């Protein structure tokens, strides 16, 4: 391989010879690595985008994985089919009477088989923070890294079978308020959820049904830490979603998610929402919901508007 010189390197009289130019070294490395790189790219499947039907990758959940708003589905995010890739960015906002919840993140779906996601959650106590003794505007922040793998079935295209798409996944979560979490009885500021999800779209009936079992000890998904003075064990919790496609780009439905109740100072309720998700196209969708998150840190009836914007391919 020939690389034309970009600069003329002339040795100055009386000065030591310069080392080889960085781009010359890079060129030599690239040339030597050429056969290896070719083999790697031969191994990677051909990648295309946009092969799925609208909304069949779900929307981004509050923890970053593809699914509904508060529940995880077995589908892989994005519109990449089995020979393609897809990806999404999301921003979610939930306005509650005494708190604000925000989530931003990204997820990539690889060949409709593997999903990798990241998300950052912020739980802003606002004026309630002062009443809790934390200070006005005190905010809990949590980072989540997730992976999901499809192991069986196809949620959409196996229409002649009752077999749903089944996926297994894990989410590693890390909270930045370890001292506060310990003060309220939490046992740890890090935790890992594992789950099994099953999702089926009945195209003829325009009906989507999804369920998941999540083993977790997260308090308020981990925003108040993991484990507590009541219980520190991972326990199975259920997440369910039902959706009805009013048209190819509009789905309405409801979700329900059970929660552990580990902390003695404040009980934790199950979550429920009713939602509508509208896809303008395969690159932009909007989800609106009314969400009931129950009691959070002794403040009851945390119900409010959920809005989420997702862009991707």
PDB file of N, CA and C in Angstrom, residues 28-120:
ATOM      1  N   UNK A  28       1.766   2.133   8.658  1.00  0.00           N
ATOM      2  CA  UNK A  28       2.400   0.822   8.755  1.00  0.00           C
ATOM      3  C   UNK A  28       1.533  -0.136   9.572  1.00  0.00           C
ATOM      4  N   UNK A  29       0.958   0.391  10.690  1.00  0.00           N
ATOM      5  CA  UNK A  29       0.093  -0.450  11.523  1.00  0.00           C
ATOM      6  C   UNK A  29      -1.129  -0.891  10.754  1.00  0.00           C
ATOM      7  N   UNK A  30      -1.747   0.046  10.020  1.00  0.00           N
ATOM      8  CA  UNK A  30      -2.944  -0.293   9.250  1.00  0.00           C
ATOM      9  C   UNK A  30      -2.637  -1.331   8.193  1.00  0.00           C
ATOM     10  N   UNK A  31      -1.457  -1.158   7.569  1.00  0.00           N
ATOM     11  CA  UNK A  31      -1.102  -2.113   6.525  1.00  0.00           C
ATOM     12  C   UNK A  31      -0.922  -3.501   7.117  1.00  0.00           C
ATOM     13  N   UNK A  32      -0.230  -3.556   8.289  1.00  0.00           N
ATOM     14  CA  UNK A  32       0.008  -4.850   8.919  1.00  0.00           C
ATOM     15  C   UNK A  32      -1.284  -5.464   9.418  1.00  0.00           C
ATOM     16  N   UNK A  33      -2.214  -4.610   9.891  1.00  0.00           N
ATOM     17  CA  UNK A  33      -3.464  -5.121  10.456  1.00  0.00           C
ATOM     18  C   UNK A  33      -4.525  -5.377   9.400  1.00  0.00           C
ATOM     19  N   UNK A  34      -4.216  -5.040   8.148  1.00  0.00           N
ATOM     20  CA  UNK A  34      -5.214  -5.165   7.091  1.00  0.00           C
ATOM     21  C   UNK A  34      -5.888  -6.510   7.024  1.00  0.00           C
ATOM     22  N   UNK A  35      -5.148  -7.605   6.941  1.00  0.00           N
ATOM     23  CA  UNK A  35      -5.819  -8.916   6.860  1.00  0.00           C
ATOM     24  C   UNK A  35      -6.681  -9.220   8.064  1.00  0.00           C
ATOM     25  N   UNK A  36      -6.198  -8.818   9.275  1.00  0.00           N
ATOM     26  CA  UNK A  36      -6.984  -9.071  10.485  1.00  0.00           C
ATOM     27  C   UNK A  36      -8.283  -8.269  10.437  1.00  0.00           C
ATOM     28  N   UNK A  37      -8.172  -6.976  10.061  1.00  0.00           N
ATOM     29  CA  UNK A  37      -9.369  -6.138   9.992  1.00  0.00           C
ATOM     30  C   UNK A  37     -10.357  -6.700   8.982  1.00  0.00           C
ATOM     31  N   UNK A  38      -9.847  -7.192   7.863  1.00  0.00           N
ATOM     32  CA  UNK A  38     -10.733  -7.763   6.850  1.00  0.00           C
ATOM     33  C   UNK A  38     -11.482  -8.969   7.400  1.00  0.00           C
ATOM     34  N   UNK A  39     -10.785  -9.790   8.185  1.00  0.00           N
ATOM     35  CA  UNK A  39     -11.443 -10.953   8.766  1.00  0.00           C
ATOM     36  C   UNK A  39     -12.524 -10.537   9.752  1.00  0.00           C
ATOM     37  N   UNK A  40     -12.227  -9.470  10.541  1.00  0.00           N
ATOM     38  CA  UNK A  40     -13.224  -8.992  11.500  1.00  0.00           C
ATOM     39  C   UNK A  40     -14.467  -8.536  10.773  1.00  0.00           C
ATOM     40  N   UNK A  41     -14.291  -7.742   9.730  1.00  0.00           N
ATOM     41  CA  UNK A  41     -15.456  -7.217   9.015  1.00  0.00           C
ATOM     42  C   UNK A  41     -16.189  -8.326   8.257  1.00  0.00           C
ATOM     43  N   UNK A  42     -15.469  -9.365   7.859  1.00  0.00           N
ATOM     44  CA  UNK A  42     -16.159 -10.511   7.255  1.00  0.00           C
ATOM     45  C   UNK A  42     -17.065 -11.196   8.267  1.00  0.00           C
ATOM     46  N   UNK A  43     -16.642 -11.170   9.548  1.00  0.00           N
ATOM     47  CA  UNK A  43     -17.425 -11.837  10.592  1.00  0.00           C
ATOM     48  C   UNK A  43     -18.671 -11.054  10.943  1.00  0.00           C
ATOM     49  N   UNK A  44     -18.583  -9.708  10.880  1.00  0.00           N
ATOM     50  CA  UNK A  44     -19.720  -8.865  11.243  1.00  0.00           C
ATOM     51  C   UNK A  44     -20.794  -8.993  10.172  1.00  0.00           C
ATOM     52  N   UNK A  45     -22.039  -9.315  10.557  1.00  0.00           N
ATOM     53  CA  UNK A  45     -23.104  -9.445   9.565  1.00  0.00           C
ATOM     54  C   UNK A  45     -23.358  -8.127   8.839  1.00  0.00           C
ATOM     55  N   UNK A  46     -23.873  -8.236   7.629  1.00  0.00           N
ATOM     56  CA  UNK A  46     -24.248  -7.043   6.895  1.00  0.00           C
ATOM     57  C   UNK A  46     -25.309  -6.289   7.686  1.00  0.00           C
ATOM     58  N   UNK A  47     -25.173  -5.004   7.745  1.00  0.00           N
ATOM     59  CA  UNK A  47     -26.060  -4.220   8.597  1.00  0.00           C
ATOM     60  C   UNK A  47     -26.887  -3.256   7.783  1.00  0.00           C
ATOM     61  N   UNK A  48     -28.196  -3.346   7.975  1.00  0.00           N
ATOM     62  CA  UNK A  48     -29.107  -2.398   7.371  1.00  0.00           C
ATOM     63  C   UNK A  48     -30.000  -1.838   8.469  1.00  0.00           C
ATOM     64  N   UNK A  49     -30.738  -0.816   8.151  1.00  0.00           N
ATOM     65  CA  UNK A  49     -31.603  -0.208   9.151  1.00  0.00           C
ATOM     66  C   UNK A  49     -33.030  -0.165   8.633  1.00  0.00           C
ATOM     67  N   UNK A  50     -33.955  -0.026   9.557  1.00  0.00           N
ATOM     68  CA  UNK A  50     -35.330   0.261   9.163  1.00  0.00           C
ATOM     69  C   UNK A  50     -36.153  -0.917   8.726  1.00  0.00           C
ATOM     70  N   UNK A  51     -35.783  -2.137   9.090  1.00  0.00           N
ATOM     71  CA  UNK A  51     -36.492  -3.298   8.601  1.00  0.00           C
ATOM     72  C   UNK A  51     -37.769  -3.646   9.347  1.00  0.00           C
ATOM     73  N   UNK A  52     -37.968  -3.112  10.538  1.00  0.00           N
ATOM     74  CA  UNK A  52     -39.128  -3.493  11.344  1.00  0.00           C
ATOM     75  C   UNK A  52     -40.327  -2.600  11.061  1.00  0.00           C
ATOM     76  N   UNK A  53     -41.506  -3.073  11.505  1.00  0.00           N
ATOM     77  CA  UNK A  53     -42.705  -2.257  11.443  1.00  0.00           C
ATOM     78  C   UNK A  53     -42.631  -1.152  12.493  1.00  0.00           C
ATOM     79  N   UNK A  54     -43.383  -0.095  12.244  1.00  0.00           N
ATOM     80  CA  UNK A  54     -43.423   1.023  13.184  1.00  0.00           C
ATOM     81  C   UNK A  54     -43.791   0.553  14.590  1.00  0.00           C
ATOM     82  N   UNK A  55     -43.092   1.069  15.576  1.00  0.00           N
ATOM     83  CA  UNK A  55     -43.351   0.885  17.007  1.00  0.00           C
ATOM     84  C   UNK A  55     -43.063  -0.525  17.520  1.00  0.00           C
ATOM     85  N   UNK A  56     -42.632  -1.451  16.639  1.00  0.00           N
ATOM     86  CA  UNK A  56     -42.422  -2.816  17.112  1.00  0.00           C
ATOM     87  C   UNK A  56     -41.138  -2.968  17.924  1.00  0.00           C
ATOM     88  N   UNK A  57     -40.304  -1.967  17.960  1.00  0.00           N
ATOM     89  CA  UNK A  57     -39.157  -1.998  18.863  1.00  0.00           C
ATOM     90  C   UNK A  57     -39.480  -1.427  20.225  1.00  0.00           C
ATOM     91  N   UNK A  58     -40.753  -1.020  20.409  1.00  0.00           N
ATOM     92  CA  UNK A  58     -41.144  -0.396  21.659  1.00  0.00           C
ATOM     93  C   UNK A  58     -40.609   1.022  21.760  1.00  0.00           C
ATOM     94  N   UNK A  59     -40.844   1.607  22.917  1.00  0.00           N
ATOM     95  CA  UNK A  59     -40.268   2.914  23.223  1.00  0.00           C
ATOM     96  C   UNK A  59     -39.272   2.709  24.355  1.00  0.00           C
ATOM     97  N   UNK A  60     -38.565   3.764  24.710  1.00  0.00           N
ATOM     98  CA  UNK A  60     -37.549   3.635  25.758  1.00  0.00           C
ATOM     99  C   UNK A  60     -38.212   3.677  27.128  1.00  0.00           C
ATOM    100  N   UNK A  61     -37.919   2.683  27.942  1.00  0.00           N
ATOM    101  CA  UNK A  61     -38.438   2.680  29.302  1.00  0.00           C
ATOM    102  C   UNK A  61     -37.633   3.660  30.156  1.00  0.00           C
ATOM    103  N   UNK A  62     -38.095   3.885  31.384  1.00  0.00           N
ATOM    104  CA  UNK A  62     -37.395   4.820  32.267  1.00  0.00           C
ATOM    105  C   UNK A  62     -35.989   4.325  32.632  1.00  0.00           C
ATOM    106  N   UNK A  63     -35.732   3.033  32.414  1.00  0.00           N
ATOM    107  CA  UNK A  63     -34.399   2.492  32.691  1.00  0.00           C
ATOM    108  C   UNK A  63     -33.575   2.317  31.429  1.00  0.00           C
ATOM    109  N   UNK A  64     -34.096   2.775  30.294  1.00  0.00           N
ATOM    110  CA  UNK A  64     -33.313   2.821  29.063  1.00  0.00           C
ATOM    111  C   UNK A  64     -33.523   1.682  28.101  1.00  0.00           C
ATOM    112  N   UNK A  65     -34.080   0.579  28.537  1.00  0.00           N
ATOM    113  CA  UNK A  65     -34.278  -0.554  27.641  1.00  0.00           C
ATOM    114  C   UNK A  65     -35.522  -0.354  26.792  1.00  0.00           C
ATOM    115  N   UNK A  66     -35.611  -1.107  25.694  1.00  0.00           N
ATOM    116  CA  UNK A  66     -36.776  -1.016  24.842  1.00  0.00           C
ATOM    117  C   UNK A  66     -37.983  -1.648  25.514  1.00  0.00           C
ATOM    118  N   UNK A  67     -39.127  -0.985  25.435  1.00  0.00           N
ATOM    119  CA  UNK A  67     -40.326  -1.527  26.050  1.00  0.00           C
ATOM    120  C   UNK A  67     -41.409  -0.491  26.106  1.00  0.00           C
ATOM    121  N   UNK A  68     -42.163  -0.501  27.210  1.00  0.00           N
ATOM    122  CA  UNK A  68     -43.124   0.550  27.462  1.00  0.00           C
ATOM    123  C   UNK A  68     -42.446   1.621  28.301  1.00  0.00           C
ATOM    124  N   UNK A  69     -43.245   2.467  28.935  1.00  0.00           N
ATOM    125  CA  UNK A  69     -42.626   3.522  29.719  1.00  0.00           C
ATOM    126  C   UNK A  69     -42.048   3.034  31.037  1.00  0.00           C
ATOM    127  N   UNK A  70     -42.809   2.178  31.749  1.00  0.00           N
ATOM    128  CA  UNK A  70     -42.336   1.702  33.054  1.00  0.00           C
ATOM    129  C   UNK A  70     -42.043   0.216  33.044  1.00  0.00           C
ATOM    130  N   UNK A  71     -42.279  -0.463  31.943  1.00  0.00           N
ATOM    131  CA  UNK A  71     -42.067  -1.910  31.862  1.00  0.00           C
ATOM    132  C   UNK A  71     -41.132  -2.237  30.701  1.00  0.00           C
ATOM    133  N   UNK A  72     -40.329  -3.252  30.906  1.00  0.00           N
ATOM    134  CA  UNK A  72     -39.415  -3.703  29.862  1.00  0.00           C
ATOM    135  C   UNK A  72     -40.082  -4.786  29.016  1.00  0.00           C
ATOM    136  N   UNK A  73     -39.873  -4.712  27.707  1.00  0.00           N
ATOM    137  CA  UNK A  73     -40.385  -5.725  26.793  1.00  0.00           C
ATOM    138  C   UNK A  73     -39.235  -6.618  26.332  1.00  0.00           C
ATOM    139  N   UNK A  74     -39.611  -7.720  25.648  1.00  0.00           N
ATOM    140  CA  UNK A  74     -38.602  -8.634  25.113  1.00  0.00           C
ATOM    141  C   UNK A  74     -38.048  -8.162  23.776  1.00  0.00           C
ATOM    142  N   UNK A  75     -38.657  -7.156  23.162  1.00  0.00           N
ATOM    143  CA  UNK A  75     -38.206  -6.706  21.840  1.00  0.00           C
ATOM    144  C   UNK A  75     -36.874  -5.966  21.944  1.00  0.00           C
ATOM    145  N   UNK A  76     -36.189  -5.903  20.803  1.00  0.00           N
ATOM    146  CA  UNK A  76     -34.917  -5.193  20.719  1.00  0.00           C
ATOM    147  C   UNK A  76     -35.170  -3.797  20.187  1.00  0.00           C
ATOM    148  N   UNK A  77     -34.560  -2.806  20.795  1.00  0.00           N
ATOM    149  CA  UNK A  77     -34.818  -1.414  20.445  1.00  0.00           C
ATOM    150  C   UNK A  77     -34.452  -1.120  18.984  1.00  0.00           C
ATOM    151  N   UNK A  78     -35.072  -0.086  18.441  1.00  0.00           N
ATOM    152  CA  UNK A  78     -34.742   0.366  17.097  1.00  0.00           C
ATOM    153  C   UNK A  78     -35.463  -0.424  16.024  1.00  0.00           C
ATOM    154  N   UNK A  79     -35.161  -0.079  14.755  1.00  0.00           N
ATOM    155  CA  UNK A  79     -35.853  -0.681  13.624  1.00  0.00           C
ATOM    156  C   UNK A  79     -34.961  -1.621  12.819  1.00  0.00           C
ATOM    157  N   UNK A  80     -33.823  -1.991  13.378  1.00  0.00           N
ATOM    158  CA  UNK A  80     -32.962  -2.938  12.687  1.00  0.00           C
ATOM    159  C   UNK A  80     -33.539  -4.344  12.772  1.00  0.00           C
ATOM    160  N   UNK A  81     -33.711  -5.001  11.626  1.00  0.00           N
ATOM    161  CA  UNK A  81     -34.187  -6.381  11.608  1.00  0.00           C
ATOM    162  C   UNK A  81     -33.014  -7.319  11.855  1.00  0.00           C
ATOM    163  N   UNK A  82     -33.185  -8.582  11.546  1.00  0.00           N
ATOM    164  CA  UNK A  82     -32.158  -9.554  11.902  1.00  0.00           C
ATOM    165  C   UNK A  82     -30.874  -9.379  11.089  1.00  0.00           C
ATOM    166  N   UNK A  83     -30.917  -8.584  10.034  1.00  0.00           N
ATOM    167  CA  UNK A  83     -29.684  -8.283   9.320  1.00  0.00           C
ATOM    168  C   UNK A  83     -29.323  -6.803   9.465  1.00  0.00           C
ATOM    169  N   UNK A  84     -29.775  -6.187  10.552  1.00  0.00           N
ATOM    170  CA  UNK A  84     -29.529  -4.753  10.668  1.00  0.00           C
ATOM    171  C   UNK A  84     -29.323  -4.291  12.095  1.00  0.00           C
ATOM    172  N   UNK A  85     -29.070  -3.031  12.225  1.00  0.00           N
ATOM    173  CA  UNK A  85     -28.899  -2.409  13.526  1.00  0.00           C
ATOM    174  C   UNK A  85     -29.882  -1.248  13.652  1.00  0.00           C
ATOM    175  N   UNK A  86     -30.194  -0.905  14.893  1.00  0.00           N
ATOM    176  CA  UNK A  86     -31.046   0.233  15.178  1.00  0.00           C
ATOM    177  C   UNK A  86     -30.573   0.895  16.453  1.00  0.00           C
ATOM    178  N   UNK A  87     -30.978   2.107  16.677  1.00  0.00           N
ATOM    179  CA  UNK A  87     -30.539   2.821  17.870  1.00  0.00           C
ATOM    180  C   UNK A  87     -31.530   3.927  18.186  1.00  0.00           C
ATOM    181  N   UNK A  88     -31.560   4.314  19.447  1.00  0.00           N
ATOM    182  CA  UNK A  88     -32.456   5.380  19.890  1.00  0.00           C
ATOM    183  C   UNK A  88     -31.811   6.229  20.973  1.00  0.00           C
ATOM    184  N   UNK A  89     -32.175   7.488  20.980  1.00  0.00           N
ATOM    185  CA  UNK A  89     -31.907   8.384  22.099  1.00  0.00           C
ATOM    186  C   UNK A  89     -33.257   8.778  22.694  1.00  0.00           C
ATOM    187  N   UNK A  90     -33.305   8.924  24.019  1.00  0.00           N
ATOM    188  CA  UNK A  90     -34.583   9.299  24.616  1.00  0.00           C
ATOM    189  C   UNK A  90     -34.390  10.341  25.702  1.00  0.00           C
ATOM    190  N   UNK A  91     -35.435  11.095  25.918  1.00  0.00           N
ATOM    191  CA  UNK A  91     -35.513  12.019  27.050  1.00  0.00           C
ATOM    192  C   UNK A  91     -36.919  11.907  27.629  1.00  0.00           C
ATOM    193  N   UNK A  92     -37.000  11.655  28.938  1.00  0.00           N
ATOM    194  CA  UNK A  92     -38.288  11.419  29.593  1.00  0.00           C
ATOM    195  C   UNK A  92     -38.427  12.341  30.796  1.00  0.00           C
ATOM    196  N   UNK A  93     -39.642  12.824  30.987  1.00  0.00           N
ATOM    197  CA  UNK A  93     -39.927  13.729  32.109  1.00  0.00           C
ATOM    198  C   UNK A  93     -41.253  13.315  32.741  1.00  0.00           C
ATOM    199  N   UNK A  94     -41.255  13.169  34.067  1.00  0.00           N
ATOM    200  CA  UNK A  94     -42.484  12.867  34.803  1.00  0.00           C
ATOM    201  C   UNK A  94     -42.664  13.953  35.854  1.00  0.00           C
ATOM    202  N   UNK A  95     -43.776  14.631  35.756  1.00  0.00           N
ATOM    203  CA  UNK A  95     -44.077  15.725  36.687  1.00  0.00           C
ATOM    204  C   UNK A  95     -45.042  15.216  37.760  1.00  0.00           C
ATOM    205  N   UNK A  96     -44.522  15.084  38.986  1.00  0.00           N
ATOM    206  CA  UNK A  96     -45.317  14.577  40.103  1.00  0.00           C
ATOM    207  C   UNK A  96     -45.644  15.712  41.064  1.00  0.00           C
ATOM    208  N   UNK A  97     -46.623  15.515  41.933  1.00  0.00           N
ATOM    209  CA  UNK A  97     -47.006  16.610  42.846  1.00  0.00           C
ATOM    210  C   UNK A  97     -45.842  17.111  43.708  1.00  0.00           C
ATOM    211  N   UNK A  98     -44.976  16.190  44.169  1.00  0.00           N
ATOM    212  CA  UNK A  98     -43.921  16.597  45.094  1.00  0.00           C
ATOM    213  C   UNK A  98     -42.511  16.356  44.570  1.00  0.00           C
ATOM    214  N   UNK A  99     -42.395  15.802  43.383  1.00  0.00           N
ATOM    215  CA  UNK A  99     -41.074  15.497  42.826  1.00  0.00           C
ATOM    216  C   UNK A  99     -41.093  15.687  41.311  1.00  0.00           C
ATOM    217  N   UNK A 100     -39.882  15.665  40.725  1.00  0.00           N
ATOM    218  CA  UNK A 100     -39.731  15.575  39.274  1.00  0.00           C
ATOM    219  C   UNK A 100     -38.789  14.414  38.971  1.00  0.00           C
ATOM    220  N   UNK A 101     -39.131  13.682  37.953  1.00  0.00           N
ATOM    221  CA  UNK A 101     -38.288  12.572  37.523  1.00  0.00           C
ATOM    222  C   UNK A 101     -37.845  12.826  36.094  1.00  0.00           C
ATOM    223  N   UNK A 102     -36.541  12.671  35.832  1.00  0.00           N
ATOM    224  CA  UNK A 102     -36.003  12.864  34.484  1.00  0.00           C
ATOM    225  C   UNK A 102     -35.109  11.676  34.125  1.00  0.00           C
ATOM    226  N   UNK A 103     -35.148  11.313  32.849  1.00  0.00           N
ATOM    227  CA  UNK A 103     -34.296  10.225  32.372  1.00  0.00           C
ATOM    228  C   UNK A 103     -33.843  10.543  30.961  1.00  0.00           C
ATOM    229  N   UNK A 104     -32.556  10.364  30.702  1.00  0.00           N
ATOM    230  CA  UNK A 104     -32.015  10.474  29.341  1.00  0.00           C
ATOM    231  C   UNK A 104     -31.154   9.240  29.102  1.00  0.00           C
ATOM    232  N   UNK A 105     -31.060   8.839  27.847  1.00  0.00           N
ATOM    233  CA  UNK A 105     -30.257   7.653  27.591  1.00  0.00           C
ATOM    234  C   UNK A 105     -30.212   7.282  26.132  1.00  0.00           C
ATOM    235  N   UNK A 106     -29.542   6.184  25.869  1.00  0.00           N
ATOM    236  CA  UNK A 106     -29.371   5.684  24.505  1.00  0.00           C
ATOM    237  C   UNK A 106     -29.407   4.162  24.541  1.00  0.00           C
ATOM    238  N   UNK A 107     -29.847   3.597  23.432  1.00  0.00           N
ATOM    239  CA  UNK A 107     -29.877   2.135  23.323  1.00  0.00           C
ATOM    240  C   UNK A 107     -29.576   1.751  21.882  1.00  0.00           C
ATOM    241  N   UNK A 108     -28.893   0.635  21.723  1.00  0.00           N
ATOM    242  CA  UNK A 108     -28.535   0.120  20.396  1.00  0.00           C
ATOM    243  C   UNK A 108     -29.036  -1.316  20.293  1.00  0.00           C
ATOM    244  N   UNK A 109     -29.706  -1.611  19.192  1.00  0.00           N
ATOM    245  CA  UNK A 109     -30.140  -2.975  18.912  1.00  0.00           C
ATOM    246  C   UNK A 109     -29.295  -3.565  17.798  1.00  0.00           C
ATOM    247  N   UNK A 110     -28.719  -4.725  18.040  1.00  0.00           N
ATOM    248  CA  UNK A 110     -27.802  -5.346  17.086  1.00  0.00           C
ATOM    249  C   UNK A 110     -28.435  -6.596  16.512  1.00  0.00           C
ATOM    250  N   UNK A 111     -28.762  -6.550  15.215  1.00  0.00           N
ATOM    251  CA  UNK A 111     -29.279  -7.688  14.445  1.00  0.00           C
ATOM    252  C   UNK A 111     -30.501  -8.321  15.100  1.00  0.00           C
ATOM    253  N   UNK A 112     -31.309  -7.492  15.738  1.00  0.00           N
ATOM    254  CA  UNK A 112     -32.534  -7.937  16.395  1.00  0.00           C
ATOM    255  C   UNK A 112     -32.264  -9.080  17.369  1.00  0.00           C
ATOM    256  N   UNK A 113     -31.097  -9.071  17.946  1.00  0.00           N
ATOM    257  CA  UNK A 113     -30.706 -10.146  18.853  1.00  0.00           C
ATOM    258  C   UNK A 113     -30.233  -9.617  20.205  1.00  0.00           C
ATOM    259  N   UNK A 114     -29.425  -8.574  20.159  1.00  0.00           N
ATOM    260  CA  UNK A 114     -28.804  -8.044  21.374  1.00  0.00           C
ATOM    261  C   UNK A 114     -29.118  -6.554  21.489  1.00  0.00           C
ATOM    262  N   UNK A 115     -29.423  -6.123  22.681  1.00  0.00           N
ATOM    263  CA  UNK A 115     -29.653  -4.701  22.951  1.00  0.00           C
ATOM    264  C   UNK A 115     -28.717  -4.259  24.074  1.00  0.00           C
ATOM    265  N   UNK A 116     -28.066  -3.120  23.867  1.00  0.00           N
ATOM    266  CA  UNK A 116     -27.213  -2.523  24.891  1.00  0.00           C
ATOM    267  C   UNK A 116     -27.752  -1.120  25.163  1.00  0.00           C
ATOM    268  N   UNK A 117     -27.920  -0.772  26.424  1.00  0.00           N
ATOM    269  CA  UNK A 117     -28.526   0.519  26.745  1.00  0.00           C
ATOM    270  C   UNK A 117     -27.803   1.189  27.912  1.00  0.00           C
ATOM    271  N   UNK A 118     -27.879   2.490  27.922  1.00  0.00           N
ATOM    272  CA  UNK A 118     -27.397   3.283  29.039  1.00  0.00           C
ATOM    273  C   UNK A 118     -28.451   4.348  29.346  1.00  0.00           C
ATOM    274  N   UNK A 119     -28.540   4.717  30.608  1.00  0.00           N
ATOM    275  CA  UNK A 119     -29.507   5.751  30.992  1.00  0.00           C
ATOM    276  C   UNK A 119     -29.023   6.450  32.254  1.00  0.00           C
ATOM    277  N   UNK A 120     -29.374   7.686  32.365  1.00  0.00           N
ATOM    278  CA  UNK A 120     -29.150   8.446  33.598  1.00  0.00           C
ATOM    279  C   UNK A 120     -30.501   8.941  34.089  1.00  0.00           C
TER     280      UNK A 120
END
